[in-house]
């Protein structure tokens, strides 16, 4: 996609959307959300979806989903106090990896504020070797892709 096309993404282009609220401490010295907060929101939206949707126990599972790659393009500022929508889309399902696209929206606007890119790779908790993603995770994400 081009940058212009990316800016036109809406919540409907994503598989899962969660509403969050910003906190006072999320603002930086310039009065808008600190860039690191965007990544925290993305991480929470993905893992919350996997924990609730796939009933994936991240603390006890023999597999760990680790972030192998991430990035974010910022289109407009967000600030406290604001409810936000964090949207998650499965872009690619591999044997042991998932590539996500993430949208961040002001809950009061249809305009995309930021577009994130995130890659999870599943590894064995002990050996740290790459392993296939857990079956419950794959099932949830395949259902999301099929529902489009």
PDB file of C-alpha atoms in Angstrom:
ATOM      1  CA  UNK A   1       0.000   0.000   0.000  1.00  0.00           C
ATOM      2  CA  UNK A   2       1.035   3.567  -0.545  1.00  0.00           C
ATOM      3  CA  UNK A   3       1.196   6.143   2.234  1.00  0.00           C
ATOM      4  CA  UNK A   4      -1.895   7.866   0.812  1.00  0.00           C
ATOM      5  CA  UNK A   5      -3.836   4.588   0.681  1.00  0.00           C
ATOM      6  CA  UNK A   6      -2.721   3.759   4.223  1.00  0.00           C
ATOM      7  CA  UNK A   7      -4.138   7.046   5.497  1.00  0.00           C
ATOM      8  CA  UNK A   8      -7.546   6.001   4.144  1.00  0.00           C
ATOM      9  CA  UNK A   9      -7.743   2.801   6.214  1.00  0.00           C
ATOM     10  CA  UNK A  10     -10.754   2.631   8.521  1.00  0.00           C
ATOM     11  CA  UNK A  11     -11.649   0.413  11.454  1.00  0.00           C
ATOM     12  CA  UNK A  12     -13.508  -1.821   8.981  1.00  0.00           C
ATOM     13  CA  UNK A  13     -10.197  -2.817   7.376  1.00  0.00           C
ATOM     14  CA  UNK A  14      -9.115  -4.528  10.598  1.00  0.00           C
ATOM     15  CA  UNK A  15     -10.005  -7.881  12.211  1.00  0.00           C
ATOM     16  CA  UNK A  16     -10.228  -6.781  15.850  1.00  0.00           C
ATOM     17  CA  UNK A  17     -10.759  -3.378  17.491  1.00  0.00           C
ATOM     18  CA  UNK A  18     -10.411  -2.558  21.178  1.00  0.00           C
ATOM     19  CA  UNK A  19     -11.236   0.720  22.943  1.00  0.00           C
ATOM     20  CA  UNK A  20      -8.653   2.081  25.386  1.00  0.00           C
ATOM     21  CA  UNK A  21      -8.239   5.305  27.319  1.00  0.00           C
ATOM     22  CA  UNK A  22      -5.139   7.390  27.579  1.00  0.00           C
ATOM     23  CA  UNK A  23      -3.536   8.286  30.883  1.00  0.00           C
ATOM     24  CA  UNK A  24      -1.985  11.528  32.061  1.00  0.00           C
ATOM     25  CA  UNK A  25       1.449   9.879  32.081  1.00  0.00           C
ATOM     26  CA  UNK A  26       1.083   8.954  28.374  1.00  0.00           C
ATOM     27  CA  UNK A  27       1.707  12.553  27.294  1.00  0.00           C
ATOM     28  CA  UNK A  28       5.214  13.720  26.577  1.00  0.00           C
ATOM     29  CA  UNK A  29       6.648  17.187  27.159  1.00  0.00           C
ATOM     30  CA  UNK A  30       5.073  18.396  23.887  1.00  0.00           C
ATOM     31  CA  UNK A  31       1.542  17.558  25.041  1.00  0.00           C
ATOM     32  CA  UNK A  32       0.898  14.535  22.857  1.00  0.00           C
ATOM     33  CA  UNK A  33       1.198  10.779  23.320  1.00  0.00           C
ATOM     34  CA  UNK A  34       4.774   9.651  23.641  1.00  0.00           C
ATOM     35  CA  UNK A  35       5.839   7.434  20.726  1.00  0.00           C
ATOM     36  CA  UNK A  36       6.591   4.542  23.094  1.00  0.00           C
ATOM     37  CA  UNK A  37       2.930   4.563  24.195  1.00  0.00           C
ATOM     38  CA  UNK A  38       1.826   3.685  20.659  1.00  0.00           C
ATOM     39  CA  UNK A  39       3.913   0.502  20.871  1.00  0.00           C
ATOM     40  CA  UNK A  40       2.499  -0.324  24.317  1.00  0.00           C
ATOM     41  CA  UNK A  41      -1.023   0.032  22.940  1.00  0.00           C
ATOM     42  CA  UNK A  42      -0.220  -2.187  19.954  1.00  0.00           C
ATOM     43  CA  UNK A  43       1.350  -4.856  22.182  1.00  0.00           C
ATOM     44  CA  UNK A  44      -1.612  -4.816  24.573  1.00  0.00           C
ATOM     45  CA  UNK A  45      -4.193  -5.022  21.769  1.00  0.00           C
ATOM     46  CA  UNK A  46      -2.503  -8.010  20.116  1.00  0.00           C
ATOM     47  CA  UNK A  47      -1.869  -9.928  23.325  1.00  0.00           C
ATOM     48  CA  UNK A  48      -5.285  -9.112  24.779  1.00  0.00           C
ATOM     49  CA  UNK A  49      -6.903 -10.525  21.637  1.00  0.00           C
ATOM     50  CA  UNK A  50      -4.810 -13.709  21.829  1.00  0.00           C
ATOM     51  CA  UNK A  51      -5.399 -14.178  25.569  1.00  0.00           C
ATOM     52  CA  UNK A  52      -9.178 -13.700  25.369  1.00  0.00           C
ATOM     53  CA  UNK A  53      -9.925 -14.888  21.835  1.00  0.00           C
ATOM     54  CA  UNK A  54      -7.642 -17.927  21.754  1.00  0.00           C
ATOM     55  CA  UNK A  55      -7.589 -18.480  25.517  1.00  0.00           C
ATOM     56  CA  UNK A  56      -3.815 -18.445  25.196  1.00  0.00           C
ATOM     57  CA  UNK A  57      -2.024 -18.519  28.566  1.00  0.00           C
ATOM     58  CA  UNK A  58       1.094 -16.471  27.886  1.00  0.00           C
ATOM     59  CA  UNK A  59       2.509 -17.200  31.322  1.00  0.00           C
ATOM     60  CA  UNK A  60       2.203 -21.004  31.193  1.00  0.00           C
ATOM     61  CA  UNK A  61       2.454 -21.871  27.514  1.00  0.00           C
ATOM     62  CA  UNK A  62       5.583 -23.720  26.365  1.00  0.00           C
ATOM     63  CA  UNK A  63       5.599 -21.343  23.362  1.00  0.00           C
ATOM     64  CA  UNK A  64       6.391 -17.640  23.597  1.00  0.00           C
ATOM     65  CA  UNK A  65       5.380 -15.064  21.026  1.00  0.00           C
ATOM     66  CA  UNK A  66       8.276 -12.618  20.805  1.00  0.00           C
ATOM     67  CA  UNK A  67       8.429  -9.418  18.795  1.00  0.00           C
ATOM     68  CA  UNK A  68      10.906  -9.867  15.947  1.00  0.00           C
ATOM     69  CA  UNK A  69      10.075  -6.621  14.163  1.00  0.00           C
ATOM     70  CA  UNK A  70       7.981  -3.524  14.744  1.00  0.00           C
ATOM     71  CA  UNK A  71       7.455  -0.111  13.273  1.00  0.00           C
ATOM     72  CA  UNK A  72       5.018   2.791  13.224  1.00  0.00           C
ATOM     73  CA  UNK A  73       4.100   5.590  10.863  1.00  0.00           C
ATOM     74  CA  UNK A  74       2.566   8.586  12.588  1.00  0.00           C
ATOM     75  CA  UNK A  75      -0.077  10.542  10.671  1.00  0.00           C
ATOM     76  CA  UNK A  76      -1.482  12.852  13.339  1.00  0.00           C
ATOM     77  CA  UNK A  77      -1.065  13.612  17.022  1.00  0.00           C
ATOM     78  CA  UNK A  78      -3.075  12.021  19.805  1.00  0.00           C
ATOM     79  CA  UNK A  79      -3.268  13.315  23.340  1.00  0.00           C
ATOM     80  CA  UNK A  80      -4.644  12.862  26.843  1.00  0.00           C
ATOM     81  CA  UNK A  81      -7.507  12.685  27.746  1.00  0.00           C
ATOM     82  CA  UNK A  82      -8.848  10.702  24.838  1.00  0.00           C
ATOM     83  CA  UNK A  83     -10.492   7.346  24.256  1.00  0.00           C
ATOM     84  CA  UNK A  84      -8.694   5.558  21.425  1.00  0.00           C
ATOM     85  CA  UNK A  85      -9.436   2.563  19.236  1.00  0.00           C
ATOM     86  CA  UNK A  86      -6.584   0.156  18.588  1.00  0.00           C
ATOM     87  CA  UNK A  87      -7.259  -2.013  15.542  1.00  0.00           C
ATOM     88  CA  UNK A  88      -5.453  -5.248  14.655  1.00  0.00           C
ATOM     89  CA  UNK A  89      -5.301  -6.971  11.272  1.00  0.00           C
ATOM     90  CA  UNK A  90      -3.568 -10.221  10.361  1.00  0.00           C
ATOM     91  CA  UNK A  91      -1.440  -9.550   7.285  1.00  0.00           C
ATOM     92  CA  UNK A  92       0.416 -12.864   7.053  1.00  0.00           C
ATOM     93  CA  UNK A  93       0.290 -16.206   8.846  1.00  0.00           C
ATOM     94  CA  UNK A  94       3.427 -18.296   8.616  1.00  0.00           C
ATOM     95  CA  UNK A  95       4.387 -21.538  10.316  1.00  0.00           C
ATOM     96  CA  UNK A  96       5.841 -19.839  13.369  1.00  0.00           C
ATOM     97  CA  UNK A  97       5.237 -16.156  12.682  1.00  0.00           C
ATOM     98  CA  UNK A  98       2.412 -13.670  12.335  1.00  0.00           C
ATOM     99  CA  UNK A  99       2.627 -10.273  10.693  1.00  0.00           C
ATOM    100  CA  UNK A 100       0.103  -7.752  11.977  1.00  0.00           C
ATOM    101  CA  UNK A 101      -0.971  -4.331  10.813  1.00  0.00           C
ATOM    102  CA  UNK A 102      -2.221  -2.029  13.571  1.00  0.00           C
ATOM    103  CA  UNK A 103      -4.308   1.105  13.328  1.00  0.00           C
ATOM    104  CA  UNK A 104      -4.677   3.712  16.014  1.00  0.00           C
ATOM    105  CA  UNK A 105      -7.733   5.967  15.877  1.00  0.00           C
ATOM    106  CA  UNK A 106      -9.091   8.743  18.062  1.00  0.00           C
ATOM    107  CA  UNK A 107     -12.427   7.209  19.141  1.00  0.00           C
ATOM    108  CA  UNK A 108     -14.173  10.420  18.066  1.00  0.00           C
ATOM    109  CA  UNK A 109     -12.726  10.398  14.543  1.00  0.00           C
ATOM    110  CA  UNK A 110     -12.672   8.115  11.524  1.00  0.00           C
ATOM    111  CA  UNK A 111      -9.208   9.350  10.562  1.00  0.00           C
ATOM    112  CA  UNK A 112      -6.251   6.999  11.076  1.00  0.00           C
ATOM    113  CA  UNK A 113      -3.715   8.552  13.461  1.00  0.00           C
ATOM    114  CA  UNK A 114      -0.974   5.919  13.209  1.00  0.00           C
ATOM    115  CA  UNK A 115      -0.270   2.687  11.369  1.00  0.00           C
ATOM    116  CA  UNK A 116       1.868   0.051  13.033  1.00  0.00           C
ATOM    117  CA  UNK A 117       3.647  -3.043  11.767  1.00  0.00           C
ATOM    118  CA  UNK A 118       4.360  -5.955  14.115  1.00  0.00           C
ATOM    119  CA  UNK A 119       5.833  -9.439  13.678  1.00  0.00           C
ATOM    120  CA  UNK A 120       5.453 -12.118  16.337  1.00  0.00           C
ATOM    121  CA  UNK A 121       7.643 -15.220  16.108  1.00  0.00           C
ATOM    122  CA  UNK A 122       6.881 -18.195  18.313  1.00  0.00           C
ATOM    123  CA  UNK A 123       9.783 -19.811  20.116  1.00  0.00           C
ATOM    124  CA  UNK A 124      10.144 -22.602  22.654  1.00  0.00           C
ATOM    125  CA  UNK A 125      10.205 -21.160  26.175  1.00  0.00           C
ATOM    126  CA  UNK A 126      13.258 -23.227  27.174  1.00  0.00           C
ATOM    127  CA  UNK A 127      15.360 -23.763  24.045  1.00  0.00           C
ATOM    128  CA  UNK A 128      14.412 -20.457  22.381  1.00  0.00           C
ATOM    129  CA  UNK A 129      14.216 -22.316  19.041  1.00  0.00           C
ATOM    130  CA  UNK A 130      11.516 -21.382  16.552  1.00  0.00           C
ATOM    131  CA  UNK A 131       8.374 -23.527  16.886  1.00  0.00           C
ATOM    132  CA  UNK A 132       4.975 -23.617  15.161  1.00  0.00           C
ATOM    133  CA  UNK A 133       2.491 -21.135  16.601  1.00  0.00           C
ATOM    134  CA  UNK A 134       0.053 -22.655  19.109  1.00  0.00           C
ATOM    135  CA  UNK A 135      -2.988 -24.268  17.478  1.00  0.00           C
ATOM    136  CA  UNK A 136      -5.486 -22.078  19.359  1.00  0.00           C
ATOM    137  CA  UNK A 137      -3.715 -18.934  18.177  1.00  0.00           C
ATOM    138  CA  UNK A 138      -3.633 -20.155  14.563  1.00  0.00           C
ATOM    139  CA  UNK A 139      -7.329 -21.062  14.716  1.00  0.00           C
ATOM    140  CA  UNK A 140      -8.345 -17.611  16.016  1.00  0.00           C
ATOM    141  CA  UNK A 141      -6.287 -15.789  13.401  1.00  0.00           C
ATOM    142  CA  UNK A 142      -7.410 -18.026  10.533  1.00  0.00           C
ATOM    143  CA  UNK A 143     -11.021 -17.339  11.524  1.00  0.00           C
ATOM    144  CA  UNK A 144     -10.353 -13.597  11.451  1.00  0.00           C
ATOM    145  CA  UNK A 145      -8.824 -13.811   7.972  1.00  0.00           C
ATOM    146  CA  UNK A 146     -11.660 -16.015   6.706  1.00  0.00           C
ATOM    147  CA  UNK A 147     -14.305 -13.585   8.024  1.00  0.00           C
ATOM    148  CA  UNK A 148     -13.120 -10.746   5.746  1.00  0.00           C
TER     149      UNK A 148
END
